[in-house]
Coordinates of C-alpha atoms in Angstrom, one line a residue:
X1 CA 96.7 -109.3 80.3
X2 CA 94.9 -106.4 83.0
X3 CA 92.1 -104.4 81.6
X4 CA 92.3 -100.9 82.7
X5 CA 89.3 -97.9 82.0
X6 CA 89.8 -94.5 82.0
X7 CA 86.8 -92.4 82.5
X8 CA 86.9 -88.6 81.9
X9 CA 85.2 -85.8 80.7
X10 CA 88.0 -84.4 79.5
X11 CA 89.1 -85.6 76.0
X12 CA 92.9 -84.1 76.5
X13 CA 93.1 -85.6 80.0
X14 CA 91.7 -89.3 78.5
X15 CA 94.5 -89.3 76.3
X16 CA 97.4 -87.7 78.6
X17 CA 96.4 -90.5 80.9
X18 CA 96.0 -93.6 78.3
X19 CA 99.9 -92.6 77.1
X20 CA 101.0 -92.7 80.8
X21 CA 99.6 -96.2 81.2
X22 CA 100.7 -97.2 77.9
X23 CA 103.8 -96.2 78.5
X24 CA 103.9 -97.5 82.3
X25 CA 102.9 -101.6 81.2
X26 CA 105.1 -101.5 78.4
X27 CA 108.4 -100.5 80.5
X28 CA 107.1 -103.2 82.6
X29 CA 106.1 -105.9 79.7
X30 CA 102.4 -106.2 81.4
X31 CA 100.0 -106.5 78.9
X32 CA 96.9 -104.3 78.6
X33 CA 93.9 -103.7 77.2
X34 CA 92.3 -100.3 77.9
X35 CA 89.0 -98.8 77.8
X36 CA 88.0 -95.2 77.7
X37 CA 85.1 -93.8 78.7
X38 CA 83.9 -89.9 78.3
X39 CA 81.1 -89.8 81.3
X40 CA 79.8 -92.1 84.9
X41 CA 76.6 -92.7 82.4
X42 CA 78.8 -94.5 79.7
X43 CA 81.1 -96.6 81.9
X44 CA 78.3 -97.9 84.3
X45 CA 76.9 -99.4 81.2
X46 CA 80.3 -100.8 80.6
X47 CA 79.4 -104.8 81.7
X48 CA 83.2 -107.0 81.1
X49 CA 85.5 -106.9 83.7
X50 CA 88.6 -104.2 84.9
X51 CA 91.3 -104.3 86.8
X52 CA 92.2 -100.6 87.0
X53 CA 90.1 -97.7 86.6
X54 CA 90.8 -94.4 86.8
X55 CA 87.8 -92.0 87.6
X56 CA 87.4 -88.0 86.9
X57 CA 85.8 -86.6 90.4
X58 CA 84.6 -83.6 88.5
X59 CA 82.3 -84.5 85.8
X60 CA 79.0 -83.5 84.7
X61 CA 75.9 -85.1 85.3
X62 CA 76.6 -88.4 87.4
X63 CA 79.8 -87.3 89.0
X64 CA 82.7 -89.7 90.0
X65 CA 82.0 -90.3 93.2
X66 CA 78.6 -91.3 92.6
X67 CA 79.6 -93.5 90.1
X68 CA 82.3 -95.1 92.6
X69 CA 79.6 -96.1 94.5
X70 CA 77.2 -97.8 92.4
X71 CA 80.5 -99.5 90.7
X72 CA 81.1 -100.8 94.4
X73 CA 77.5 -101.9 95.2
X74 CA 77.4 -103.6 92.1
X75 CA 80.5 -105.3 93.2
X76 CA 83.5 -103.9 91.1
X77 CA 86.4 -105.2 93.0
X78 CA 89.0 -103.8 90.6
X79 CA 91.8 -101.3 91.7
X80 CA 90.4 -97.6 91.8
X81 CA 92.1 -94.1 91.3
X82 CA 90.6 -90.6 91.3
X83 CA 91.4 -88.3 88.8
X84 CA 90.6 -84.3 90.4
X85 CA 91.3 -81.0 90.6
X86 CA 90.5 -80.5 94.2
X87 CA 92.5 -82.5 96.9
X88 CA 89.8 -82.1 99.8
X89 CA 87.5 -84.7 97.8
X90 CA 89.5 -87.4 98.3
X91 CA 88.3 -87.7 101.8
X92 CA 85.2 -89.0 100.6
X93 CA 87.9 -91.8 98.6
X94 CA 87.7 -93.8 101.7
X95 CA 83.9 -94.4 101.2
X96 CA 84.4 -96.6 97.6
X97 CA 87.9 -97.7 98.8
X98 CA 89.9 -96.1 96.6
X99 CA 93.5 -97.1 96.1
X100 CA 95.2 -93.8 95.3
X101 CA 94.0 -90.1 93.6
X102 CA 96.1 -87.8 91.7
X103 CA 95.1 -83.8 91.3
X104 CA 95.4 -82.9 87.8
X105 CA 97.1 -81.5 86.3
X106 CA 98.7 -84.5 86.3
X107 CA 102.8 -85.0 87.1
X108 CA 104.4 -87.8 85.8
X109 CA 106.7 -88.7 88.5
X110 CA 103.6 -89.0 91.3
X111 CA 101.8 -91.1 88.8
X112 CA 104.8 -93.3 88.5
X113 CA 104.9 -93.5 92.7
X114 CA 101.3 -94.4 92.1
X115 CA 101.4 -97.3 89.6
X116 CA 104.3 -98.9 91.3
X117 CA 103.0 -99.0 94.3
X118 CA 99.6 -100.9 92.5
X119 CA 101.8 -102.8 90.6
X120 CA 103.7 -104.4 93.8
X121 CA 100.5 -105.0 95.1
X122 CA 99.3 -106.6 92.1
X123 CA 101.9 -108.6 92.5
X124 CA 101.3 -110.0 95.6
X125 CA 97.7 -110.8 95.2
X126 CA 98.4 -114.3 94.1
X127 CA 94.8 -115.5 94.3
X128 CA 94.2 -113.2 91.3
X129 CA 97.1 -112.9 89.3
X130 CA 100.4 -115.7 88.4
X131 CA 103.2 -113.7 87.3
X132 CA 105.8 -115.1 84.8
X133 CA 109.0 -115.1 83.8
X134 CA 109.9 -115.1 79.8
X135 CA 113.4 -114.5 79.3
X136 CA 114.3 -111.7 80.4
X137 CA 110.6 -110.0 80.1
X138 CA 107.6 -110.5 82.8
X139 CA 104.1 -111.1 82.5
X140 CA 101.4 -110.5 84.4
X141 CA 98.2 -112.9 83.6
X142 CA 94.8 -113.2 85.6
X143 CA 94.2 -116.7 87.2
X144 CA 90.6 -117.0 85.4
X145 CA 92.1 -116.2 82.2
X146 CA 93.7 -119.3 82.2
X147 CA 92.4 -122.5 81.3
X148 CA 94.9 -124.7 81.9
X149 CA 98.3 -125.7 82.0
X150 CA 100.6 -128.0 80.1
X151 CA 103.6 -129.5 80.6
X152 CA 106.1 -130.8 77.7
X153 CA 109.6 -131.1 77.4
X154 CA 110.0 -128.9 80.7
X155 CA 108.2 -126.2 79.0
X156 CA 104.9 -124.9 80.4
X157 CA 101.9 -124.1 78.3
X158 CA 99.5 -121.7 79.9
X159 CA 96.3 -122.1 77.7
X160 CA 94.0 -119.0 77.7
X161 CA 90.6 -118.2 77.3
X162 CA 91.1 -115.9 74.4
X163 CA 93.0 -118.9 72.7
X164 CA 96.5 -117.9 73.3
X165 CA 99.1 -119.9 74.2
X166 CA 101.9 -118.7 76.6
X167 CA 104.8 -120.8 76.3
X168 CA 108.2 -120.6 79.4
X169 CA 110.3 -122.4 82.0
X170 CA 108.8 -123.7 85.0
X171 CA 108.6 -127.1 86.7
X172 CA 105.0 -128.5 87.1
X173 CA 105.2 -128.6 90.4
X174 CA 106.5 -125.2 91.0
X175 CA 103.8 -123.8 89.4
X176 CA 100.8 -125.9 91.1
X177 CA 101.9 -124.0 94.3
X178 CA 101.5 -121.0 93.1
X179 CA 98.3 -121.6 91.5
X180 CA 95.0 -120.9 93.8
X181 CA 92.7 -124.0 94.9
X182 CA 90.7 -123.2 91.5
X183 CA 93.3 -125.6 90.0
X184 CA 93.9 -129.6 89.8
X185 CA 96.7 -131.7 88.8
X186 CA 94.4 -134.3 87.0
X187 CA 97.8 -136.0 85.3
X188 CA 101.4 -135.5 85.5
X189 CA 101.4 -133.1 82.8
X190 CA 97.9 -131.0 83.5
X191 CA 96.6 -129.0 85.7
X192 CA 93.3 -127.6 84.4
X193 CA 90.9 -124.9 86.4
X194 CA 87.8 -126.4 87.9
X195 CA 85.4 -123.1 86.4
X196 CA 86.4 -124.6 83.4
X197 CA 85.3 -128.0 83.2
X198 CA 81.9 -128.7 81.1
X199 CA 82.2 -132.1 81.5
X200 CA 83.3 -135.4 83.0
X201 CA 83.5 -138.9 81.1
X202 CA 85.4 -141.8 80.5
X203 CA 88.8 -140.6 82.1
X204 CA 88.6 -137.6 80.6
X205 CA 88.1 -133.6 81.0
X206 CA 85.7 -131.9 78.9
X207 CA 87.1 -128.2 79.0
X208 CA 84.7 -125.1 78.0
X209 CA 87.9 -124.2 75.4
X210 CA 86.9 -127.4 73.2
X211 CA 89.9 -129.4 74.6
X212 CA 90.0 -133.0 76.2
X213 CA 92.0 -133.8 78.9
X214 CA 93.1 -136.9 80.3
X215 CA 92.9 -138.1 84.3
X216 CA 95.0 -140.4 85.1
X217 CA 93.7 -143.4 86.5
X218 CA 95.2 -143.2 89.9
X219 CA 94.0 -140.1 90.0
X220 CA 89.8 -140.4 89.0
X221 CA 88.8 -141.0 91.9
X222 CA 89.8 -138.1 93.9
X223 CA 88.8 -135.9 90.8
X224 CA 85.5 -136.6 91.2
X225 CA 85.0 -136.1 94.8
X226 CA 87.2 -132.2 93.7
X227 CA 84.9 -131.7 91.1
X228 CA 81.7 -132.5 92.6
X229 CA 82.7 -130.8 96.4
X230 CA 83.6 -127.9 94.0
X231 CA 79.8 -127.6 92.2
X232 CA 78.3 -128.2 96.0
X233 CA 80.1 -125.0 96.9
X234 CA 78.7 -123.4 93.9
X235 CA 82.2 -122.8 92.0
X236 CA 80.4 -124.1 89.1

């Protein structure tokens, strides 16, 4: 799931971009949630995660450039794409690590080129996302959305924070290689996200979603060391 924000004080532009974004990700079989904002002030009040932000530069009161600077200062790490009517404004974009800019009126062919490059970047960020194949469809999943992975009869089941369970075919050994160091194989059938470990007792891990995951006896000592180190590093 990708979380996308669009910020523009022009209602027509908001709707235009929303439709372009929906069509692009639907064609690429990627689930998204879109949030719409009519001002920089409104966007800055939003505290949830954003993967991709489309931000108008010329807005009343707080303009897009100042909004972007405030977002970066507050540790926003998502992809930033500016929307502007003035090409010369984009030279300031380097200050806020913008991925690209789109000139108004937004042309669909240029939008598609930008989004294809962005999607390619997303696929390469293996430390943040997992690209899986479900039948003829591909889906990009944020690693932070995965609580644990389970294998049953050659099928992988990804248990997500949203309570959704995604199933697809892959060997757990291959999946383990594609996951970040935040995941630990505590049992031959389970890979857990250490970020969501709530407690460990009597050979079982209790996850934040309430699920109980077994830890094999062969891995119990190593797991204790791993979880302690993870806590020392301040990652729990």
